[in-house]
mmCIF file of C-alpha atoms in Angstrom:
data_model
loop_
_atom_site.group_PDB
_atom_site.id
_atom_site.type_symbol
_atom_site.label_atom_id
_atom_site.label_comp_id
_atom_site.label_asym_id
_atom_site.label_seq_id
_atom_site.Cartn_x
_atom_site.Cartn_y
_atom_site.Cartn_z
ATOM 1 C CA ASP D 94 125.917 96.117 103.547
ATOM 2 C CA PHE D 95 122.438 96.830 104.935
ATOM 3 C CA ARG D 96 122.533 100.599 104.262
ATOM 4 C CA GLU D 97 123.494 100.046 100.644
ATOM 5 C CA LEU D 98 120.631 97.589 100.168
ATOM 6 C CA GLU D 99 118.218 100.012 101.838
ATOM 7 C CA GLN D 100 119.413 102.846 99.551
ATOM 8 C CA LYS D 101 118.882 100.649 96.467
ATOM 9 C CA GLN D 102 115.378 99.701 97.651
ATOM 10 C CA ASN D 103 114.505 103.345 98.351
ATOM 11 C CA ALA D 104 115.784 104.386 94.905
ATOM 12 C CA ALA D 105 113.692 101.636 93.268
ATOM 13 C CA LYS D 106 110.596 102.758 95.226
ATOM 14 C CA ALA D 107 111.196 106.383 94.230
ATOM 15 C CA ALA D 108 111.520 105.396 90.562
ATOM 16 C CA ALA D 109 108.331 103.292 90.728
ATOM 17 C CA GLY D 110 106.509 106.174 92.448
ATOM 18 C CA LYS D 111 107.651 108.643 89.782
ATOM 19 C CA ALA D 112 106.536 106.276 87.010
ATOM 20 C CA ALA D 113 103.137 105.746 88.705
ATOM 21 C CA LYS D 114 102.704 109.512 89.095
ATOM 22 C CA GLU D 115 103.457 110.123 85.395
ATOM 23 C CA GLU D 116 101.256 107.220 84.236
ATOM 24 C CA GLY D 117 98.430 108.439 86.489
ATOM 25 C CA ALA D 118 98.645 112.024 85.215
ATOM 26 C CA LYS D 119 98.573 110.802 81.598
ATOM 27 C CA PHE D 120 95.592 108.496 82.267
ATOM 28 C CA LEU D 121 93.626 111.218 84.083
ATOM 29 C CA ALA D 122 94.258 113.737 81.276
ATOM 30 C CA GLU D 123 93.033 111.255 78.630
ATOM 31 C CA ASN D 124 90.077 110.058 80.707
ATOM 32 C CA ALA D 125 88.905 113.639 81.292
ATOM 33 C CA LYS D 126 88.328 114.009 77.527
ATOM 34 C CA LYS D 127 85.871 111.089 77.353
ATOM 35 C CA GLU D 128 82.182 111.765 76.884
ATOM 36 C CA GLY D 129 80.198 111.570 80.124
ATOM 37 C CA ILE D 130 83.185 112.125 82.425
ATOM 38 C CA ILE D 131 82.742 114.910 84.974
ATOM 39 C CA VAL D 132 85.886 116.420 86.487
ATOM 40 C CA THR D 133 85.546 118.254 89.800
ATOM 41 C CA LYS D 134 87.723 121.130 91.049
ATOM 42 C CA SER D 135 89.608 118.667 93.253
ATOM 43 C CA GLY D 136 90.535 116.556 90.202
ATOM 44 C CA LEU D 137 88.142 113.728 91.031
ATOM 45 C CA GLN D 138 86.601 112.235 87.896
ATOM 46 C CA TYR D 139 83.302 110.413 87.762
ATOM 47 C CA GLU D 140 80.666 109.124 85.426
ATOM 48 C CA VAL D 141 77.101 108.379 86.482
ATOM 49 C CA LEU D 142 76.208 105.050 84.863
ATOM 50 C CA THR D 143 72.715 104.794 86.356
ATOM 51 C CA PRO D 144 71.146 107.859 88.027
ATOM 52 C CA GLY D 145 69.562 107.226 91.421
ATOM 53 C CA THR D 146 66.385 108.756 92.750
ATOM 54 C CA GLY D 147 66.735 108.101 96.493
ATOM 55 C CA LYS D 148 68.001 110.176 99.381
ATOM 56 C CA GLN D 149 71.266 112.052 98.883
ATOM 57 C CA PRO D 150 73.877 111.509 101.625
ATOM 58 C CA LYS D 151 74.764 114.274 104.058
ATOM 59 C CA ALA D 152 76.943 114.439 107.176
ATOM 60 C CA THR D 153 76.237 111.653 109.706
ATOM 61 C CA ASP D 154 74.045 109.627 107.286
ATOM 62 C CA THR D 155 74.712 105.896 107.023
ATOM 63 C CA VAL D 156 75.531 104.848 103.465
ATOM 64 C CA ARG D 157 75.595 101.282 102.124
ATOM 65 C CA CYS D 158 77.491 100.643 98.885
ATOM 66 C CA HIS D 159 78.523 97.726 96.737
ATOM 67 C CA TYR D 160 81.861 98.422 95.097
ATOM 68 C CA GLU D 161 84.783 97.116 93.124
ATOM 69 C CA GLY D 162 88.191 98.817 93.312
ATOM 70 C CA ARG D 163 90.734 98.517 90.508
ATOM 71 C CA LEU D 164 94.103 99.838 89.472
ATOM 72 C CA LEU D 165 94.487 101.573 86.104
ATOM 73 C CA ASP D 166 95.607 98.283 84.529
ATOM 74 C CA GLY D 167 92.337 96.610 85.583
ATOM 75 C CA THR D 168 93.759 94.670 88.548
ATOM 76 C CA ILE D 169 90.965 94.238 91.116
ATOM 77 C CA PHE D 170 92.259 94.961 94.620
ATOM 78 C CA ASP D 171 88.967 94.918 96.556
ATOM 79 C CA SER D 172 85.280 94.148 96.041
ATOM 80 C CA SER D 173 82.135 93.772 98.114
ATOM 81 C CA VAL D 174 80.735 91.348 95.522
ATOM 82 C CA GLU D 175 81.800 87.701 95.800
ATOM 83 C CA SER D 176 81.688 86.962 92.045
ATOM 84 C CA ASP D 177 83.928 90.002 91.337
ATOM 85 C CA ALA D 178 86.366 88.932 94.058
ATOM 86 C CA ARG D 179 86.510 85.423 92.572
ATOM 87 C CA SER D 180 87.041 86.683 88.997
ATOM 88 C CA GLY D 181 89.722 89.093 90.228
ATOM 89 C CA GLU D 182 91.396 86.258 92.142
ATOM 90 C CA ILE D 183 91.127 88.085 95.478
ATOM 91 C CA TYR D 184 88.395 85.916 97.013
ATOM 92 C CA ASN D 185 88.702 85.433 100.769
ATOM 93 C CA PRO D 186 86.480 82.722 102.291
ATOM 94 C CA GLN D 187 86.759 84.445 105.705
ATOM 95 C CA ARG D 188 85.101 87.599 104.397
ATOM 96 C CA LYS D 189 81.410 88.434 104.182
ATOM 97 C CA TYR D 190 80.579 89.782 100.726
ATOM 98 C CA GLU D 191 77.903 92.398 101.337
ATOM 99 C CA PRO D 192 77.527 96.161 100.875
ATOM 100 C CA MET D 193 80.034 98.236 102.812
ATOM 101 C CA THR D 194 78.355 100.421 105.430
ATOM 102 C CA TYR D 195 79.872 103.687 106.616
ATOM 103 C CA VAL D 196 78.850 106.904 108.331
ATOM 104 C CA VAL D 197 79.547 110.037 106.281
ATOM 105 C CA GLY D 198 82.243 112.188 107.857
ATOM 106 C CA ARG D 199 82.919 109.751 110.702
ATOM 107 C CA ASP D 200 84.381 106.617 109.175
ATOM 108 C CA LYS D 201 87.760 107.081 107.552
ATOM 109 C CA LEU D 202 87.424 106.534 103.825
ATOM 110 C CA ILE D 203 89.707 107.918 101.170
ATOM 111 C CA GLU D 204 88.787 111.501 100.358
ATOM 112 C CA GLY D 205 87.939 110.798 96.708
ATOM 113 C CA TRP D 206 85.344 108.182 97.696
ATOM 114 C CA GLU D 207 83.617 110.533 100.172
ATOM 115 C CA LYS D 208 83.576 113.403 97.659
ATOM 116 C CA GLY D 209 82.330 111.187 94.826
ATOM 117 C CA VAL D 210 79.452 109.605 96.722
ATOM 118 C CA MET D 211 78.299 112.766 98.557
ATOM 119 C CA ASP D 212 76.599 114.311 95.540
ATOM 120 C CA GLN D 213 74.789 111.157 94.426
ATOM 121 C CA PRO D 214 71.376 109.890 95.569
ATOM 122 C CA ALA D 215 70.709 106.307 96.654
ATOM 123 C CA GLY D 216 70.287 103.984 93.697
ATOM 124 C CA THR D 217 73.087 105.643 91.734
ATOM 125 C CA VAL D 218 75.671 103.496 90.008
ATOM 126 C CA LEU D 219 78.826 105.419 89.188
ATOM 127 C CA GLN D 220 82.459 105.032 88.344
ATOM 128 C CA LEU D 221 84.991 107.136 90.225
ATOM 129 C CA VAL D 222 88.514 107.736 88.985
ATOM 130 C CA ILE D 223 90.343 109.006 92.036
ATOM 131 C CA PRO D 224 93.684 110.794 91.624
ATOM 132 C CA SER D 225 96.334 109.627 94.069
ATOM 133 C CA ALA D 226 96.140 112.965 95.933
ATOM 134 C CA LEU D 227 92.551 112.040 96.918
ATOM 135 C CA ALA D 228 93.462 108.394 97.646
ATOM 136 C CA TYR D 229 96.707 107.292 99.325
ATOM 137 C CA GLY D 230 99.131 109.857 97.849
ATOM 138 C CA SER D 231 102.757 108.918 98.412
ATOM 139 C CA ARG D 232 101.871 106.009 100.738
ATOM 140 C CA GLN D 233 101.863 102.396 99.611
ATOM 141 C CA ALA D 234 98.424 101.221 100.749
ATOM 142 C CA SER D 235 98.861 97.505 99.977
ATOM 143 C CA PRO D 236 101.177 95.211 98.037
ATOM 144 C CA VAL D 237 99.354 96.204 94.806
ATOM 145 C CA ILE D 238 98.400 99.834 95.563
ATOM 146 C CA LEU D 239 101.728 101.566 95.017
ATOM 147 C CA PRO D 240 102.522 105.188 95.917
ATOM 148 C CA TYR D 241 100.869 107.757 93.625
ATOM 149 C CA SER D 242 98.380 105.226 92.234
ATOM 150 C CA PRO D 243 95.083 106.621 90.938
ATOM 151 C CA LEU D 244 92.221 104.263 91.776
ATOM 152 C CA VAL D 245 89.063 103.305 89.883
ATOM 153 C CA PHE D 246 85.916 102.369 91.796
ATOM 154 C CA ASP D 247 82.618 101.118 90.433
ATOM 155 C CA ILE D 248 80.084 101.953 93.152
ATOM 156 C CA GLU D 249 76.397 101.218 93.598
ATOM 157 C CA ILE D 250 74.818 103.302 96.356
ATOM 158 C CA VAL D 251 72.423 100.738 97.852
ATOM 159 C CA SER D 252 70.896 102.934 100.564
ATOM 160 C CA VAL D 253 71.233 106.193 102.508
ATOM 161 C CA LYS D 254 69.664 106.498 105.973
#
């Protein structure tokens, strides 16, 4: 019966979401203890790998960034760098691999990305660990980004104009 199948699928999704939430909370708690990790009031975690010296983004600025997005287990789900996409087995020959360009406050990025990049000047290389509440929350964003998944981004702020 269709309803029974749907109920089983919903129960499996709920169980996977609960497990992801617990795994994420445990990872974030452990990561916060590492040297160099800064934890903001919102729960966003970041580490500046290379400090930048350029312009710092503000509302309506155009920001260009190279990035790689991963799950906690290291699975690459997106990258602006062709070699990373190839090594993560997500290469798409239809895509242009170049820095992502967005306008602060106008283009819809996940909240954790906006918050993490806002305080950093151009030239900065940083790693963001974004709790699910600042990413996609209870939504499944893709086949690999499950509900309640924290996300890890390595970001290089190429320019701010």
